[in-house]
XYZ file of C-alpha atoms in Angstrom:
436
model
C -0.211 0.135 0.323
C 1.122 3.195 -0.540
C 1.265 6.339 1.997
C 0.150 9.902 1.701
C 2.633 12.488 1.070
C 3.955 13.080 4.253
C 5.280 16.370 6.186
C 8.601 15.919 8.359
C 10.153 19.142 10.109
C 14.133 19.137 10.670
C 15.063 19.111 14.241
C 14.660 21.762 16.755
C 10.952 22.301 15.329
C 7.454 20.768 16.063
C 3.799 22.310 15.525
C 4.575 24.591 18.088
C 7.191 25.660 16.621
C 10.706 26.445 17.864
C 10.923 24.009 20.168
C 13.197 26.016 22.306
C 11.338 28.992 22.300
C 8.285 27.169 23.556
C 9.783 26.670 26.770
C 10.850 29.115 29.358
C 14.592 29.688 29.430
C 15.533 27.348 32.923
C 14.463 24.578 30.716
C 15.745 25.748 26.902
C 18.668 23.209 26.885
C 15.977 20.646 27.671
C 15.107 21.199 23.847
C 17.280 20.407 20.110
C 18.797 22.996 19.115
C 18.328 24.668 15.345
C 20.516 24.057 12.486
C 19.774 26.716 9.579
C 21.495 26.069 6.542
C 22.947 29.446 5.051
C 21.276 32.796 5.377
C 18.075 32.845 4.342
C 17.172 29.719 6.734
C 18.647 31.942 9.553
C 16.554 34.684 8.825
C 13.276 32.555 7.987
C 14.123 31.124 11.889
C 14.357 34.364 13.543
C 11.322 35.757 11.784
C 9.926 32.318 13.155
C 11.028 33.486 16.496
C 8.956 36.876 16.014
C 5.555 34.924 14.594
C 5.951 33.006 18.454
C 6.351 35.273 20.188
C 2.513 36.477 19.672
C 1.327 32.574 20.387
C -2.527 33.287 20.165
C -2.658 36.501 20.123
C -4.686 37.155 16.481
C -6.554 33.930 16.362
C -8.226 33.313 14.189
C -5.917 35.046 11.531
C -2.251 33.434 11.272
C -0.292 34.591 13.485
C 2.477 35.761 10.997
C 5.719 36.829 10.876
C 7.765 39.374 9.323
C 11.749 40.203 9.829
C 13.689 43.028 7.556
C 17.200 42.740 7.258
C 19.433 44.734 5.222
C 23.171 44.828 4.990
C 23.377 41.628 7.356
C 21.247 43.583 10.183
C 17.616 43.515 11.484
C 16.189 46.534 10.537
C 12.879 45.837 11.799
C 10.391 43.192 13.035
C 6.841 42.600 13.853
C 3.996 39.751 14.529
C 0.296 39.552 13.662
C -1.314 41.610 15.594
C -5.633 40.641 17.237
C -7.806 40.767 14.716
C -8.467 43.684 13.317
C -5.400 45.781 14.187
C -2.134 45.532 12.224
C -1.061 42.241 9.889
C 2.786 41.805 10.280
C 4.378 43.208 7.581
C 2.652 46.431 8.541
C 3.883 46.116 12.294
C 7.333 45.601 11.371
C 7.104 48.808 8.867
C 5.285 51.574 10.636
C 8.157 50.923 13.480
C 10.492 52.852 11.651
C 9.134 56.188 10.705
C 11.894 56.806 8.169
C 11.135 54.246 5.314
C 14.529 55.153 2.926
C 15.767 52.173 5.690
C 13.585 49.313 3.603
C 15.352 50.726 -0.024
C 17.346 47.480 -0.975
C 16.349 45.257 2.092
C 14.412 41.959 1.996
C 11.630 41.323 3.627
C 11.425 37.456 5.229
C 8.078 36.755 5.894
C 5.992 32.942 7.109
C 2.966 33.313 5.189
C 2.798 35.087 1.858
C 2.024 38.581 2.466
C -2.231 39.516 1.750
C -3.390 41.059 -1.425
C -6.655 41.951 -0.331
C -8.797 44.328 1.351
C -10.026 43.066 4.587
C -9.795 44.494 7.598
C -6.616 45.848 6.787
C -5.043 47.187 3.671
C -2.971 44.053 1.816
C 0.433 44.198 2.901
C 1.691 43.311 -0.243
C 1.346 46.827 -1.752
C 2.912 47.513 1.525
C 6.067 45.766 0.780
C 5.784 46.772 -2.942
C 5.692 50.257 -2.346
C 9.366 50.298 -0.201
C 11.690 49.591 -3.028
C 12.963 46.366 -1.309
C 15.388 44.056 -3.541
C 14.159 40.732 -2.225
C 11.357 39.357 -0.013
C 11.734 35.329 0.977
C 8.431 34.227 1.802
C 8.236 30.277 3.764
C 4.782 29.851 2.409
C 2.029 30.612 0.065
C -1.081 31.719 1.145
C -3.591 29.048 0.059
C -6.597 31.762 1.108
C -8.361 31.965 -2.108
C -8.392 36.236 -1.731
C -4.405 35.372 -1.597
C -3.166 32.357 -3.234
C -0.244 33.860 -5.149
C -1.563 37.330 -5.854
C 0.169 38.872 -3.104
C 4.012 37.662 -4.302
C 2.745 38.584 -7.923
C 2.370 41.994 -6.972
C 5.683 42.376 -5.122
C 7.173 40.987 -8.521
C 5.394 43.125 -10.915
C 7.258 46.172 -8.373
C 10.398 44.858 -8.884
C 11.189 42.688 -6.265
C 12.969 39.323 -6.216
C 10.636 36.394 -4.760
C 11.796 33.374 -3.159
C 9.328 31.115 -1.877
C 9.800 27.610 0.173
C 12.594 29.047 2.770
C 11.228 26.753 6.477
C 8.380 26.108 4.427
C 7.572 22.420 5.780
C 8.090 24.230 9.428
C 6.010 27.110 8.696
C 2.790 25.544 7.550
C 3.388 23.257 10.899
C 3.401 26.677 12.599
C 0.126 27.921 10.439
C -1.521 24.472 10.968
C -4.905 25.639 12.814
C -5.252 28.638 9.666
C -4.201 26.837 7.134
C -6.550 23.425 8.033
C -9.233 25.111 9.252
C -9.801 26.633 6.469
C -9.857 22.544 4.259
C -11.790 20.895 6.825
C -14.692 23.451 7.374
C -14.957 21.915 11.172
C -12.681 22.572 13.788
C -9.481 21.098 14.199
C -8.879 18.392 16.555
C -5.670 17.546 18.121
C -5.146 15.025 20.717
C -2.580 15.792 23.048
C -1.490 12.750 25.841
C 1.528 11.316 27.824
C 2.176 7.950 28.093
C 4.437 5.156 29.539
C 6.333 3.381 27.748
C 3.986 0.887 27.798
C 1.596 3.058 26.871
C -0.714 3.633 30.174
C -1.912 7.122 30.337
C -1.731 7.011 33.734
C -1.022 4.529 36.486
C -3.281 2.086 37.983
C -2.684 2.666 41.562
C -4.767 6.214 40.664
C -2.208 8.547 42.578
C -2.014 11.622 41.091
C 1.795 12.035 40.017
C 2.876 13.459 36.743
C 4.278 11.239 34.011
C 6.632 13.827 32.266
C 9.029 16.065 33.212
C 8.761 20.059 33.275
C 9.478 20.389 29.836
C 7.358 18.585 28.610
C 3.991 20.156 30.990
C 5.928 23.899 29.748
C 5.683 22.917 25.981
C 2.137 21.734 26.705
C 0.724 24.935 28.073
C 2.537 26.666 25.315
C 0.252 24.619 22.488
C -2.635 25.159 24.537
C -2.516 29.393 23.603
C -2.510 27.509 19.667
C -5.653 26.139 19.835
C -9.502 27.776 20.818
C -10.319 25.049 23.707
C -9.224 22.255 25.681
C -11.403 19.255 25.725
C -11.389 17.027 28.613
C -13.604 14.379 29.671
C -15.354 13.761 33.082
C -13.223 11.245 34.049
C -10.196 13.392 33.771
C -11.975 16.264 35.663
C -12.817 13.767 38.948
C -9.110 12.483 38.569
C -6.953 15.192 38.095
C -8.686 18.481 38.943
C -7.020 20.528 36.441
C -7.170 23.792 36.021
C -6.202 23.859 32.004
C -4.556 27.202 31.705
C -1.173 28.361 30.099
C 0.271 29.116 33.416
C 3.395 27.861 33.005
C 3.894 28.594 28.918
C 7.075 30.772 28.061
C 6.600 34.170 27.413
C 4.123 36.760 27.310
C 0.982 34.791 27.694
C -1.766 36.057 25.296
C -5.160 33.983 25.875
C -6.008 30.765 27.975
C -7.907 28.806 25.898
C -12.011 27.933 26.160
C -12.174 24.860 28.583
C -14.500 22.029 27.569
C -15.831 19.846 29.893
C -17.346 16.335 27.682
C -19.707 15.555 30.320
C -23.148 13.946 29.109
C -23.521 11.953 31.942
C -23.219 14.718 34.343
C -20.934 12.666 36.599
C -18.541 16.042 36.688
C -20.906 18.574 37.542
C -22.703 16.152 39.614
C -19.203 16.462 41.657
C -19.354 20.712 41.985
C -21.229 21.116 45.606
C -18.728 18.998 46.878
C -15.391 20.277 44.936
C -16.903 24.096 44.175
C -14.584 25.864 46.715
C -11.473 23.713 44.989
C -12.538 24.275 41.109
C -12.533 28.295 41.776
C -9.192 27.826 42.193
C -8.440 25.847 38.982
C -10.979 24.407 36.354
C -13.612 27.197 37.099
C -11.470 29.685 37.656
C -11.846 33.573 36.194
C -9.110 32.657 33.908
C -10.755 31.484 30.705
C -14.272 30.626 30.428
C -15.446 26.658 31.289
C -18.319 25.077 29.402
C -19.833 21.895 30.570
C -21.408 19.902 28.145
C -24.237 17.695 29.000
C -26.705 15.127 27.429
C -30.328 16.121 27.531
C -31.422 14.369 30.361
C -28.145 15.174 32.150
C -28.616 19.192 31.843
C -32.268 18.188 33.259
C -31.042 17.450 35.642
C -28.429 19.676 36.800
C -30.807 22.236 36.267
C -30.388 23.254 40.364
C -26.052 23.020 39.942
C -26.533 26.078 37.568
C -27.286 28.700 40.170
C -23.621 27.462 41.875
C -21.362 27.807 38.602
C -19.318 31.014 38.885
C -19.704 33.834 35.762
C -17.587 32.621 34.009
C -18.607 28.807 33.877
C -21.986 27.970 32.112
C -23.862 24.792 30.461
C -24.578 23.900 27.090
C -26.755 20.670 26.346
C -25.837 18.305 23.584
C -27.946 17.686 21.063
C -29.542 13.982 20.824
C -27.649 12.110 18.360
C -24.573 9.923 17.500
C -22.058 11.057 20.740
C -19.088 12.239 18.047
C -21.885 14.468 15.632
C -23.940 15.874 18.744
C -20.011 17.635 20.214
C -18.994 18.723 16.616
C -22.628 20.518 16.105
C -22.016 21.830 19.718
C -18.481 23.643 18.592
C -20.105 25.665 15.956
C -23.508 26.115 17.350
C -25.012 29.489 18.539
C -24.605 28.437 22.093
C -20.873 28.238 21.697
C -20.787 31.094 19.325
C -22.642 33.341 22.306
C -19.847 32.041 24.934
C -16.392 32.657 22.480
C -17.522 35.089 20.497
C -17.214 32.821 17.535
C -17.375 29.076 16.442
C -14.887 26.948 17.783
C -12.000 26.889 15.380
C -9.290 24.471 17.027
C -9.391 22.244 19.819
C -6.901 20.157 21.721
C -7.959 17.342 23.299
C -6.468 16.383 27.158
C -9.025 13.909 27.600
C -8.597 10.473 29.230
C -8.471 7.168 27.317
C -12.289 7.028 26.836
C -12.489 10.257 24.954
C -9.217 9.384 23.433
C -10.335 6.629 22.037
C -13.783 8.164 21.080
C -12.690 10.661 18.941
C -10.119 8.308 17.339
C -12.341 5.238 16.400
C -14.911 8.187 14.741
C -11.564 9.411 12.546
C -11.929 13.150 13.921
C -8.229 13.809 15.065
C -6.425 15.671 12.665
C -2.710 15.679 15.162
C -1.503 14.621 17.625
C 1.266 15.461 20.490
C 2.130 12.546 21.838
C 4.642 12.683 25.346
C 6.144 9.560 25.953
C 7.814 9.372 29.408
C 10.742 6.727 30.272
C 8.557 4.645 32.247
C 7.127 1.747 32.364
C 3.581 1.625 34.168
C 3.109 -2.104 34.299
C -0.991 -1.970 34.236
C -3.644 -2.719 32.879
C -6.151 0.167 32.529
C -5.955 3.719 31.230
C -5.030 3.137 27.850
C -6.074 4.044 24.475
C -8.335 0.749 23.531
C -11.559 1.602 21.660
C -12.072 -1.168 19.017
C -10.972 1.521 16.000
C -8.301 3.539 17.889
C -5.959 1.107 16.499
C -7.108 0.979 12.787
C -7.386 4.654 12.937
C -4.139 5.711 13.652
C -2.315 2.614 11.734
C -1.315 4.874 8.830
C -0.662 8.776 10.971
C 2.236 10.109 9.433
C 5.027 11.081 11.958
C 6.570 14.791 11.626
C 8.256 15.613 14.928
C 9.998 13.458 17.416
C 12.276 15.129 19.632
C 13.748 14.573 23.426
C 12.318 17.380 26.082
C 14.519 16.608 28.655
C 13.813 12.384 29.921
C 10.942 12.984 27.518
C 10.133 12.170 23.885
C 7.410 14.243 22.360
C 6.340 12.604 19.165
C 3.690 14.801 16.813
C 1.546 13.194 13.785
C -0.824 13.653 11.384
C -3.388 12.250 9.816
C -3.190 10.743 6.258
C -5.485 13.834 5.030
C -4.024 16.425 7.158
C -0.303 15.306 6.601
C -0.620 15.189 2.208
C -2.766 18.788 2.735
C 0.333 20.410 4.388
C 2.540 18.478 1.522
C 0.927 19.583 -0.762
C 1.059 23.204 0.400
C 5.070 23.009 0.585
C 5.161 21.191 -2.551
C 2.827 24.070 -4.172
C 5.487 27.308 -2.537
C 8.434 25.395 -3.421
C 7.407 25.134 -7.178
C 6.477 29.064 -7.405
C 9.388 30.665 -9.271
C 9.430 32.251 -11.049
C 5.260 33.225 -10.376
C 2.818 34.484 -13.241
C -0.716 34.797 -11.292
C -3.267 35.609 -13.996
């Protein structure tokens, strides 16, 4: 059988970007270094790092980075701001009142500059007006209103355009934006930690970490990339998680929406006993929390709703197959009212049952797997739904890296791996570009 095309990242990179930059300073040596080949790769690496400083800030827009270099020195840099505010290229340009400094310079951008009027004017036109010598773009933007038009405008202005530098790494960084367009539903990433023999928790039920500090800090970094974190009732009752980004590196731009999949109302039934504890964690004011309840559980829980703090609410799942009901709710009006828009991406941090349910349904697109150097030796707490093995058999490895004592292994479903690989290949084929 022929496997689909794959996306393979260089050492030191993952879906979260440059691995060392995802960790707080004291932990950075726990991740492998990057090894750029040549000046363009070195400057594009710096451009990706610039984008990472705004992790989670500009969603649902892509978090783009722009670095402008002249005579081997950075003239200016920028990253995309909040939605409706400036794009990365405009931030970089407006940081320098004297635009003559850009003449003859090279602009590095992680994603093709936009060519259409949205909330902001076209960035391609802005760059084309500067007298740049070159523009190096990591990845062509497949968005229909761009899709090569930005590159064509730069070329028409006499700017030499190069596409494809660190393209795979940029595609991984921009995956939530790129895949949301493709899937037509929320992007689903699964995250779990396991022992070498596949246990997600020890059978004795004791609350202790499987992985080390670097793996946990990287998880908090990843949370900012997604609109929401989804867990099940079992995880709530076993771990009392907070699901914040408190250990993430750099500025913390957002705590994601917290979703508790609780169709039978088991977790919410514990609210009277755990309310004070949860106020400092799962129900803290850091982010909204939504309990997703089955119809019967929602009726029974009406009396408990008054106990919830203002940051928390309950939503009744529609009747029907569980996974379909869940996805209908993520895009439904109640969720839009809570988040301000449909949920575009979710990271699932649930236990074996919830992960197995979504894997069996073929609804997991990416996986961030942390493997601890330990043997659990138990029989429970494994992803063991009947269809989960078949659903992941053809998954493609994207990146592997040591994070301290643990191993991070990241995967993409066959369809997602093939789509991202096509985007990378499309960028590599653009030179010279003519956009009709």
